[in-house]
Amino acid sequence: MRMIFLGAPGTGKGTQASVLAGKYSIPQISTGDILRKAVQDDTELGRKAKAVMEAGELVPDDVIINLVNERLSQSDCRRGYILDGFPRTLAQAESLDQLQAIDAVIYLDVDNRVIIDRLTTRRVCRGCGKLYNVATDPPPASGRCDVCGGEIYQRDDDSEETVRNRLDVYYEKTAPLKSYYQDRGVLHIIDGNRPIEEVRADIATVFNRFSRS
Ligand code: AMP
């Protein structure tokens, strides 16, 4: 099963992709996570990406395409994968098409107001990436993750100003991919405004339909 999670930042792509990947033992490939790790490790890729990410802009296509091509060539991707945060531009989608056919694209549809609320209240564990939310799923008072003990922090790009810019970038560069995949007959639109469990059940229905065929 080769699946893409498409949608604006904060629509729940990471949360849903991680559950599905764990359940079916296929890798979740999050370009955002790979880039954040590179920034943290101060690699050449991280130095290229840091300022762009902090501003909520997109890392250049050639950098991302090379990164994803290399990741998809690894042996754990042979049985399939879930792409989370890639592709984000038409050039990225076209390059992926040349590499491999995608079975399904899940488009998570969420209202802007909900997105801004979710992202500005989101917190992340620096160790294992577990997501918390100060309003709905608060982190422990110690400020340490209850899974791995890592430091819990707010991403630089989750400030309201940067979130608004990320949304502008999304509507300009990434939203056109919805019709791109619709035209190819692989798009599944899911209402992501609902509780996580309901969204998860709808995604599982799509996944099961494809993994059985
Ligand atoms: P995310 O965690 O998916 O919200 O990504 C965080 C940031 O990483 C984005 O705001 C971009 O700066 C960068 N990024 C992640 N994926 C991509 C991509 N496919 N193309 C360009 N930039 C990306």
PDB file of C-alpha atoms and ligand atoms in Angstrom:
ATOM      1  CA  MET A   1       0.000   0.000   0.000  1.00  0.00           C
ATOM      2  CA  ARG A   2       1.469   3.321  -1.062  1.00  0.00           C
ATOM      3  CA  MET A   3      -0.488   6.130   0.487  1.00  0.00           C
ATOM      4  CA  ILE A   4      -0.200   9.908   0.702  1.00  0.00           C
ATOM      5  CA  PHE A   5      -1.665  12.092   3.425  1.00  0.00           C
ATOM      6  CA  LEU A   6      -2.537  15.437   1.894  1.00  0.00           C
ATOM      7  CA  GLY A   7      -3.917  18.474   3.709  1.00  0.00           C
ATOM      8  CA  ALA A   8      -2.960  21.789   5.250  1.00  0.00           C
ATOM      9  CA  PRO A   9      -0.628  21.885   8.249  1.00  0.00           C
ATOM     10  CA  GLY A  10      -2.537  20.947  11.404  1.00  0.00           C
ATOM     11  CA  THR A  11      -5.144  18.764   9.733  1.00  0.00           C
ATOM     12  CA  GLY A  12      -3.928  15.691  11.639  1.00  0.00           C
ATOM     13  CA  LYS A  13      -1.786  14.071   8.924  1.00  0.00           C
ATOM     14  CA  GLY A  14       1.038  13.186  11.311  1.00  0.00           C
ATOM     15  CA  THR A  15      -1.244  11.854  14.036  1.00  0.00           C
ATOM     16  CA  GLN A  16      -3.265   9.673  11.681  1.00  0.00           C
ATOM     17  CA  ALA A  17      -0.299   8.507   9.596  1.00  0.00           C
ATOM     18  CA  SER A  18       1.579   7.418  12.687  1.00  0.00           C
ATOM     19  CA  VAL A  19      -1.307   5.249  13.963  1.00  0.00           C
ATOM     20  CA  LEU A  20      -1.849   3.626  10.575  1.00  0.00           C
ATOM     21  CA  ALA A  21       1.855   2.992   9.988  1.00  0.00           C
ATOM     22  CA  GLY A  22       2.192   1.396  13.435  1.00  0.00           C
ATOM     23  CA  LYS A  23      -0.855  -0.797  12.935  1.00  0.00           C
ATOM     24  CA  TYR A  24       0.185  -2.126   9.520  1.00  0.00           C
ATOM     25  CA  SER A  25       3.962  -2.092  10.096  1.00  0.00           C
ATOM     26  CA  ILE A  26       4.842   0.103   7.153  1.00  0.00           C
ATOM     27  CA  PRO A  27       7.021   3.221   7.412  1.00  0.00           C
ATOM     28  CA  GLN A  28       5.564   6.683   7.906  1.00  0.00           C
ATOM     29  CA  ILE A  29       7.752   9.050   5.944  1.00  0.00           C
ATOM     30  CA  SER A  30       7.397  12.590   7.219  1.00  0.00           C
ATOM     31  CA  THR A  31       9.595  15.049   5.332  1.00  0.00           C
ATOM     32  CA  GLY A  32       9.023  17.590   8.138  1.00  0.00           C
ATOM     33  CA  ASP A  33      10.374  15.111  10.734  1.00  0.00           C
ATOM     34  CA  ILE A  34      13.388  14.252   8.544  1.00  0.00           C
ATOM     35  CA  LEU A  35      14.167  17.965   8.106  1.00  0.00           C
ATOM     36  CA  ARG A  36      13.728  18.777  11.822  1.00  0.00           C
ATOM     37  CA  LYS A  37      16.143  15.958  12.687  1.00  0.00           C
ATOM     38  CA  ALA A  38      18.648  17.339  10.167  1.00  0.00           C
ATOM     39  CA  VAL A  39      18.326  20.814  11.733  1.00  0.00           C
ATOM     40  CA  GLN A  40      18.789  19.350  15.227  1.00  0.00           C
ATOM     41  CA  ASP A  41      21.874  17.385  14.082  1.00  0.00           C
ATOM     42  CA  ASP A  42      23.203  20.481  12.257  1.00  0.00           C
ATOM     43  CA  THR A  43      23.844  18.526   9.031  1.00  0.00           C
ATOM     44  CA  GLU A  44      24.341  20.179   5.623  1.00  0.00           C
ATOM     45  CA  LEU A  45      20.651  19.525   4.833  1.00  0.00           C
ATOM     46  CA  GLY A  46      19.642  21.007   8.186  1.00  0.00           C
ATOM     47  CA  ARG A  47      21.658  24.158   7.578  1.00  0.00           C
ATOM     48  CA  LYS A  48      19.994  24.564   4.157  1.00  0.00           C
ATOM     49  CA  ALA A  49      16.489  24.065   5.580  1.00  0.00           C
ATOM     50  CA  LYS A  50      16.544  25.862   8.949  1.00  0.00           C
ATOM     51  CA  ALA A  51      15.698  29.466   8.007  1.00  0.00           C
ATOM     52  CA  VAL A  52      13.168  28.389   5.370  1.00  0.00           C
ATOM     53  CA  MET A  53      11.334  26.207   7.887  1.00  0.00           C
ATOM     54  CA  GLU A  54      11.339  28.868  10.596  1.00  0.00           C
ATOM     55  CA  ALA A  55       9.671  31.269   8.142  1.00  0.00           C
ATOM     56  CA  GLY A  56       7.034  28.671   7.217  1.00  0.00           C
ATOM     57  CA  GLU A  57       8.188  28.586   3.585  1.00  0.00           C
ATOM     58  CA  LEU A  58       8.948  25.476   1.510  1.00  0.00           C
ATOM     59  CA  VAL A  59      12.383  23.884   1.187  1.00  0.00           C
ATOM     60  CA  PRO A  60      13.418  23.832  -2.516  1.00  0.00           C
ATOM     61  CA  ASP A  61      11.950  21.010  -4.622  1.00  0.00           C
ATOM     62  CA  ASP A  62      15.292  19.532  -5.700  1.00  0.00           C
ATOM     63  CA  VAL A  63      16.428  19.138  -2.090  1.00  0.00           C
ATOM     64  CA  ILE A  64      13.175  17.453  -1.023  1.00  0.00           C
ATOM     65  CA  ILE A  65      12.891  15.263  -4.112  1.00  0.00           C
ATOM     66  CA  ASN A  66      16.422  13.870  -3.618  1.00  0.00           C
ATOM     67  CA  LEU A  67      15.704  13.236   0.033  1.00  0.00           C
ATOM     68  CA  VAL A  68      12.457  11.359  -0.675  1.00  0.00           C
ATOM     69  CA  ASN A  69      13.891   9.363  -3.612  1.00  0.00           C
ATOM     70  CA  GLU A  70      16.675   8.150  -1.388  1.00  0.00           C
ATOM     71  CA  ARG A  71      14.290   7.268   1.451  1.00  0.00           C
ATOM     72  CA  LEU A  72      11.897   5.363  -0.844  1.00  0.00           C
ATOM     73  CA  SER A  73      14.765   3.266  -2.207  1.00  0.00           C
ATOM     74  CA  GLN A  74      15.379   1.762   1.244  1.00  0.00           C
ATOM     75  CA  SER A  75      14.299  -1.836   1.796  1.00  0.00           C
ATOM     76  CA  ASP A  76      11.630  -1.096   4.440  1.00  0.00           C
ATOM     77  CA  CYS A  77       9.572   0.709   1.762  1.00  0.00           C
ATOM     78  CA  ARG A  78       9.186  -2.415  -0.388  1.00  0.00           C
ATOM     79  CA  ARG A  79       5.854  -3.407   1.203  1.00  0.00           C
ATOM     80  CA  GLY A  80       4.543   0.143   0.978  1.00  0.00           C
ATOM     81  CA  TYR A  81       4.644   3.378   2.954  1.00  0.00           C
ATOM     82  CA  ILE A  82       2.687   6.397   4.095  1.00  0.00           C
ATOM     83  CA  LEU A  83       3.914   9.778   2.932  1.00  0.00           C
ATOM     84  CA  ASP A  84       3.136  12.594   5.352  1.00  0.00           C
ATOM     85  CA  GLY A  85       3.935  16.133   4.166  1.00  0.00           C
ATOM     86  CA  PHE A  86       5.114  15.101   0.692  1.00  0.00           C
ATOM     87  CA  PRO A  87       4.387  15.990  -2.072  1.00  0.00           C
ATOM     88  CA  ARG A  88       3.723  19.672  -1.409  1.00  0.00           C
ATOM     89  CA  THR A  89       4.149  21.075  -4.921  1.00  0.00           C
ATOM     90  CA  LEU A  90       3.214  20.000  -8.426  1.00  0.00           C
ATOM     91  CA  ALA A  91       6.888  19.376  -9.241  1.00  0.00           C
ATOM     92  CA  GLN A  92       7.182  17.034  -6.254  1.00  0.00           C
ATOM     93  CA  ALA A  93       4.005  15.146  -7.258  1.00  0.00           C
ATOM     94  CA  GLU A  94       5.206  14.748 -10.850  1.00  0.00           C
ATOM     95  CA  SER A  95       8.585  13.485  -9.717  1.00  0.00           C
ATOM     96  CA  LEU A  96       6.910  10.911  -7.432  1.00  0.00           C
ATOM     97  CA  ASP A  97       4.687   9.757 -10.320  1.00  0.00           C
ATOM     98  CA  GLN A  98       7.768   9.016 -12.353  1.00  0.00           C
ATOM     99  CA  LEU A  99       9.168   6.908  -9.547  1.00  0.00           C
ATOM    100  CA  GLN A 100       6.155   4.888  -8.319  1.00  0.00           C
ATOM    101  CA  ALA A 101       2.369   4.621  -8.664  1.00  0.00           C
ATOM    102  CA  ILE A 102       0.385   5.707  -5.600  1.00  0.00           C
ATOM    103  CA  ASP A 103      -2.627   3.626  -4.502  1.00  0.00           C
ATOM    104  CA  ALA A 104      -4.539   6.225  -2.495  1.00  0.00           C
ATOM    105  CA  VAL A 105      -4.360   9.845  -1.404  1.00  0.00           C
ATOM    106  CA  ILE A 106      -6.189  10.791   1.790  1.00  0.00           C
ATOM    107  CA  TYR A 107      -7.159  14.460   1.788  1.00  0.00           C
ATOM    108  CA  LEU A 108      -7.935  15.708   5.298  1.00  0.00           C
ATOM    109  CA  ASP A 109     -10.320  18.615   5.057  1.00  0.00           C
ATOM    110  CA  VAL A 110     -10.281  20.917   8.128  1.00  0.00           C
ATOM    111  CA  ASP A 111     -11.541  24.495   8.663  1.00  0.00           C
ATOM    112  CA  ASN A 112      -8.865  27.207   8.951  1.00  0.00           C
ATOM    113  CA  ARG A 113     -10.039  28.350  12.400  1.00  0.00           C
ATOM    114  CA  VAL A 114      -9.691  24.783  13.734  1.00  0.00           C
ATOM    115  CA  ILE A 115      -6.218  24.508  12.163  1.00  0.00           C
ATOM    116  CA  ILE A 116      -4.966  27.719  13.775  1.00  0.00           C
ATOM    117  CA  ASP A 117      -6.313  26.643  17.192  1.00  0.00           C
ATOM    118  CA  ARG A 118      -4.790  23.179  16.885  1.00  0.00           C
ATOM    119  CA  LEU A 119      -1.338  24.337  15.810  1.00  0.00           C
ATOM    120  CA  THR A 120      -0.870  27.194  18.255  1.00  0.00           C
ATOM    121  CA  THR A 121      -1.799  24.877  21.163  1.00  0.00           C
ATOM    122  CA  ARG A 122       0.300  21.946  19.877  1.00  0.00           C
ATOM    123  CA  ARG A 123       3.385  20.748  21.760  1.00  0.00           C
ATOM    124  CA  VAL A 124       5.881  18.082  20.656  1.00  0.00           C
ATOM    125  CA  CYS A 125       8.336  15.747  22.379  1.00  0.00           C
ATOM    126  CA  ARG A 126      11.884  16.379  21.193  1.00  0.00           C
ATOM    127  CA  GLY A 127      12.770  12.742  21.869  1.00  0.00           C
ATOM    128  CA  CYS A 128      10.068  10.574  20.268  1.00  0.00           C
ATOM    129  CA  GLY A 129       7.892  13.146  18.473  1.00  0.00           C
ATOM    130  CA  LYS A 130       4.758  12.414  20.540  1.00  0.00           C
ATOM    131  CA  LEU A 131       2.207  15.170  20.052  1.00  0.00           C
ATOM    132  CA  TYR A 132       0.413  16.909  22.924  1.00  0.00           C
ATOM    133  CA  ASN A 133      -2.079  19.759  23.018  1.00  0.00           C
ATOM    134  CA  VAL A 134      -2.222  22.225  25.900  1.00  0.00           C
ATOM    135  CA  ALA A 135      -6.018  22.430  25.581  1.00  0.00           C
ATOM    136  CA  THR A 136      -7.125  18.866  24.822  1.00  0.00           C
ATOM    137  CA  ASP A 137      -4.222  16.559  25.723  1.00  0.00           C
ATOM    138  CA  PRO A 138      -1.898  18.484  28.051  1.00  0.00           C
ATOM    139  CA  PRO A 139       1.703  17.334  28.551  1.00  0.00           C
ATOM    140  CA  PRO A 140       2.814  16.263  32.056  1.00  0.00           C
ATOM    141  CA  ALA A 141       3.479  19.156  34.462  1.00  0.00           C
ATOM    142  CA  SER A 142       7.155  18.099  34.541  1.00  0.00           C
ATOM    143  CA  GLY A 143       7.497  19.259  30.915  1.00  0.00           C
ATOM    144  CA  ARG A 144       8.864  15.773  30.094  1.00  0.00           C
ATOM    145  CA  CYS A 145       7.277  13.234  27.732  1.00  0.00           C
ATOM    146  CA  ASP A 146       5.369  10.411  29.434  1.00  0.00           C
ATOM    147  CA  VAL A 147       6.628   7.930  26.803  1.00  0.00           C
ATOM    148  CA  CYS A 148      10.363   8.639  26.549  1.00  0.00           C
ATOM    149  CA  GLY A 149      11.126  11.398  29.088  1.00  0.00           C
ATOM    150  CA  GLY A 150      12.194  13.780  26.301  1.00  0.00           C
ATOM    151  CA  GLU A 151      11.782  17.546  26.506  1.00  0.00           C
ATOM    152  CA  ILE A 152       8.372  18.844  25.370  1.00  0.00           C
ATOM    153  CA  TYR A 153       8.529  22.031  23.313  1.00  0.00           C
ATOM    154  CA  GLN A 154       6.574  24.269  20.941  1.00  0.00           C
ATOM    155  CA  ARG A 155       7.790  24.195  17.334  1.00  0.00           C
ATOM    156  CA  ASP A 156       9.167  27.576  16.170  1.00  0.00           C
ATOM    157  CA  ASP A 157       6.802  27.444  13.198  1.00  0.00           C
ATOM    158  CA  ASP A 158       3.693  26.900  15.380  1.00  0.00           C
ATOM    159  CA  SER A 159       3.475  30.586  16.378  1.00  0.00           C
ATOM    160  CA  GLU A 160       0.265  32.215  15.074  1.00  0.00           C
ATOM    161  CA  GLU A 161       2.090  34.477  12.585  1.00  0.00           C
ATOM    162  CA  THR A 162       4.058  31.595  11.055  1.00  0.00           C
ATOM    163  CA  VAL A 163       1.011  29.319  11.029  1.00  0.00           C
ATOM    164  CA  ARG A 164      -0.853  31.941   8.959  1.00  0.00           C
ATOM    165  CA  ASN A 165       2.066  32.092   6.523  1.00  0.00           C
ATOM    166  CA  ARG A 166       2.204  28.279   6.312  1.00  0.00           C
ATOM    167  CA  LEU A 167      -1.493  28.299   5.423  1.00  0.00           C
ATOM    168  CA  ASP A 168      -0.932  30.915   2.688  1.00  0.00           C
ATOM    169  CA  VAL A 169       1.916  28.807   1.281  1.00  0.00           C
ATOM    170  CA  TYR A 170      -0.300  25.719   1.483  1.00  0.00           C
ATOM    171  CA  TYR A 171      -3.164  27.302  -0.484  1.00  0.00           C
ATOM    172  CA  GLU A 172      -0.816  28.660  -3.128  1.00  0.00           C
ATOM    173  CA  LYS A 173       1.510  25.683  -3.659  1.00  0.00           C
ATOM    174  CA  THR A 174      -0.046  22.511  -2.225  1.00  0.00           C
ATOM    175  CA  ALA A 175      -3.842  22.870  -2.527  1.00  0.00           C
ATOM    176  CA  PRO A 176      -3.698  22.384  -6.354  1.00  0.00           C
ATOM    177  CA  LEU A 177      -2.577  18.799  -5.710  1.00  0.00           C
ATOM    178  CA  LYS A 178      -6.120  17.975  -4.656  1.00  0.00           C
ATOM    179  CA  SER A 179      -7.386  18.258  -8.228  1.00  0.00           C
ATOM    180  CA  TYR A 180      -4.163  16.671  -9.536  1.00  0.00           C
ATOM    181  CA  TYR A 181      -4.955  13.459  -7.604  1.00  0.00           C
ATOM    182  CA  GLN A 182      -8.701  13.744  -8.177  1.00  0.00           C
ATOM    183  CA  ASP A 183      -8.035  13.684 -11.928  1.00  0.00           C
ATOM    184  CA  ARG A 184      -6.038  10.473 -11.414  1.00  0.00           C
ATOM    185  CA  GLY A 185      -8.922   8.838  -9.513  1.00  0.00           C
ATOM    186  CA  VAL A 186      -6.989   8.192  -6.294  1.00  0.00           C
ATOM    187  CA  LEU A 187      -8.272  10.999  -4.028  1.00  0.00           C
ATOM    188  CA  HIS A 188     -10.343  10.254  -0.896  1.00  0.00           C
ATOM    189  CA  ILE A 189     -11.702  13.322   0.909  1.00  0.00           C
ATOM    190  CA  ILE A 190     -12.208  12.898   4.656  1.00  0.00           C
ATOM    191  CA  ASP A 191     -13.751  15.469   6.996  1.00  0.00           C
ATOM    192  CA  GLY A 192     -10.970  16.063   9.523  1.00  0.00           C
ATOM    193  CA  ASN A 193     -12.960  18.468  11.731  1.00  0.00           C
ATOM    194  CA  ARG A 194     -14.362  15.467  13.650  1.00  0.00           C
ATOM    195  CA  PRO A 195     -12.838  13.652  16.636  1.00  0.00           C
ATOM    196  CA  ILE A 196      -9.620  11.719  15.936  1.00  0.00           C
ATOM    197  CA  GLU A 197     -11.308   8.308  16.360  1.00  0.00           C
ATOM    198  CA  GLU A 198     -13.984   9.025  13.752  1.00  0.00           C
ATOM    199  CA  VAL A 199     -11.413  10.282  11.251  1.00  0.00           C
ATOM    200  CA  ARG A 200      -9.249   7.241  11.981  1.00  0.00           C
ATOM    201  CA  ALA A 201     -12.144   4.852  11.264  1.00  0.00           C
ATOM    202  CA  ASP A 202     -12.790   6.450   7.848  1.00  0.00           C
ATOM    203  CA  ILE A 203      -9.100   6.260   6.936  1.00  0.00           C
ATOM    204  CA  ALA A 204      -8.961   2.596   7.997  1.00  0.00           C
ATOM    205  CA  THR A 205     -11.909   1.846   5.678  1.00  0.00           C
ATOM    206  CA  VAL A 206     -10.007   3.275   2.691  1.00  0.00           C
ATOM    207  CA  PHE A 207      -6.809   1.502   3.725  1.00  0.00           C
ATOM    208  CA  ASN A 208      -8.531  -1.900   4.083  1.00  0.00           C
ATOM    209  CA  ARG A 209     -10.222  -1.571   0.735  1.00  0.00           C
ATOM    210  CA  PHE A 210      -6.832  -1.215  -0.942  1.00  0.00           C
ATOM    211  CA  SER A 211      -4.764  -3.602   1.102  1.00  0.00           C
ATOM    212  CA  ARG A 212      -7.229  -6.439   0.344  1.00  0.00           C
ATOM    213  CA  SER A 213      -7.345  -5.825  -3.385  1.00  0.00           C
TER     214      SER A 213
HETATM  215  P1  AMP B   1       5.634  19.717   8.490  1.00  0.00           P
HETATM  216  O1  AMP B   1       6.190  19.073   9.709  1.00  0.00           O
HETATM  217  O2  AMP B   1       5.157  18.726   7.468  1.00  0.00           O
HETATM  218  O3  AMP B   1       4.618  20.786   8.799  1.00  0.00           O
HETATM  219  O4  AMP B   1       6.873  20.481   7.785  1.00  0.00           O
HETATM  220  C1  AMP B   1       7.573  21.497   8.458  1.00  0.00           C
HETATM  221  C2  AMP B   1       8.318  22.345   7.447  1.00  0.00           C
HETATM  222  O5  AMP B   1       9.285  21.535   6.744  1.00  0.00           O
HETATM  223  C3  AMP B   1       7.472  22.963   6.345  1.00  0.00           C
HETATM  224  O6  AMP B   1       6.832  24.177   6.764  1.00  0.00           O
HETATM  225  C4  AMP B   1       8.516  23.200   5.261  1.00  0.00           C
HETATM  226  O7  AMP B   1       9.341  24.316   5.566  1.00  0.00           O
HETATM  227  C5  AMP B   1       9.384  21.950   5.377  1.00  0.00           C
HETATM  228  N1  AMP B   1       8.879  20.858   4.523  1.00  0.00           N
HETATM  229  C6  AMP B   1       8.353  19.672   4.936  1.00  0.00           C
HETATM  230  N2  AMP B   1       7.992  18.912   3.898  1.00  0.00           N
HETATM  231  C7  AMP B   1       8.267  19.630   2.788  1.00  0.00           C
HETATM  232  C8  AMP B   1       8.083  19.412   1.390  1.00  0.00           C
HETATM  233  N3  AMP B   1       7.539  18.280   0.926  1.00  0.00           N
HETATM  234  N4  AMP B   1       8.491  20.389   0.526  1.00  0.00           N
HETATM  235  C9  AMP B   1       9.049  21.525   0.977  1.00  0.00           C
HETATM  236  N5  AMP B   1       9.236  21.814   2.284  1.00  0.00           N
HETATM  237  C10 AMP B   1       8.848  20.876   3.184  1.00  0.00           C
END
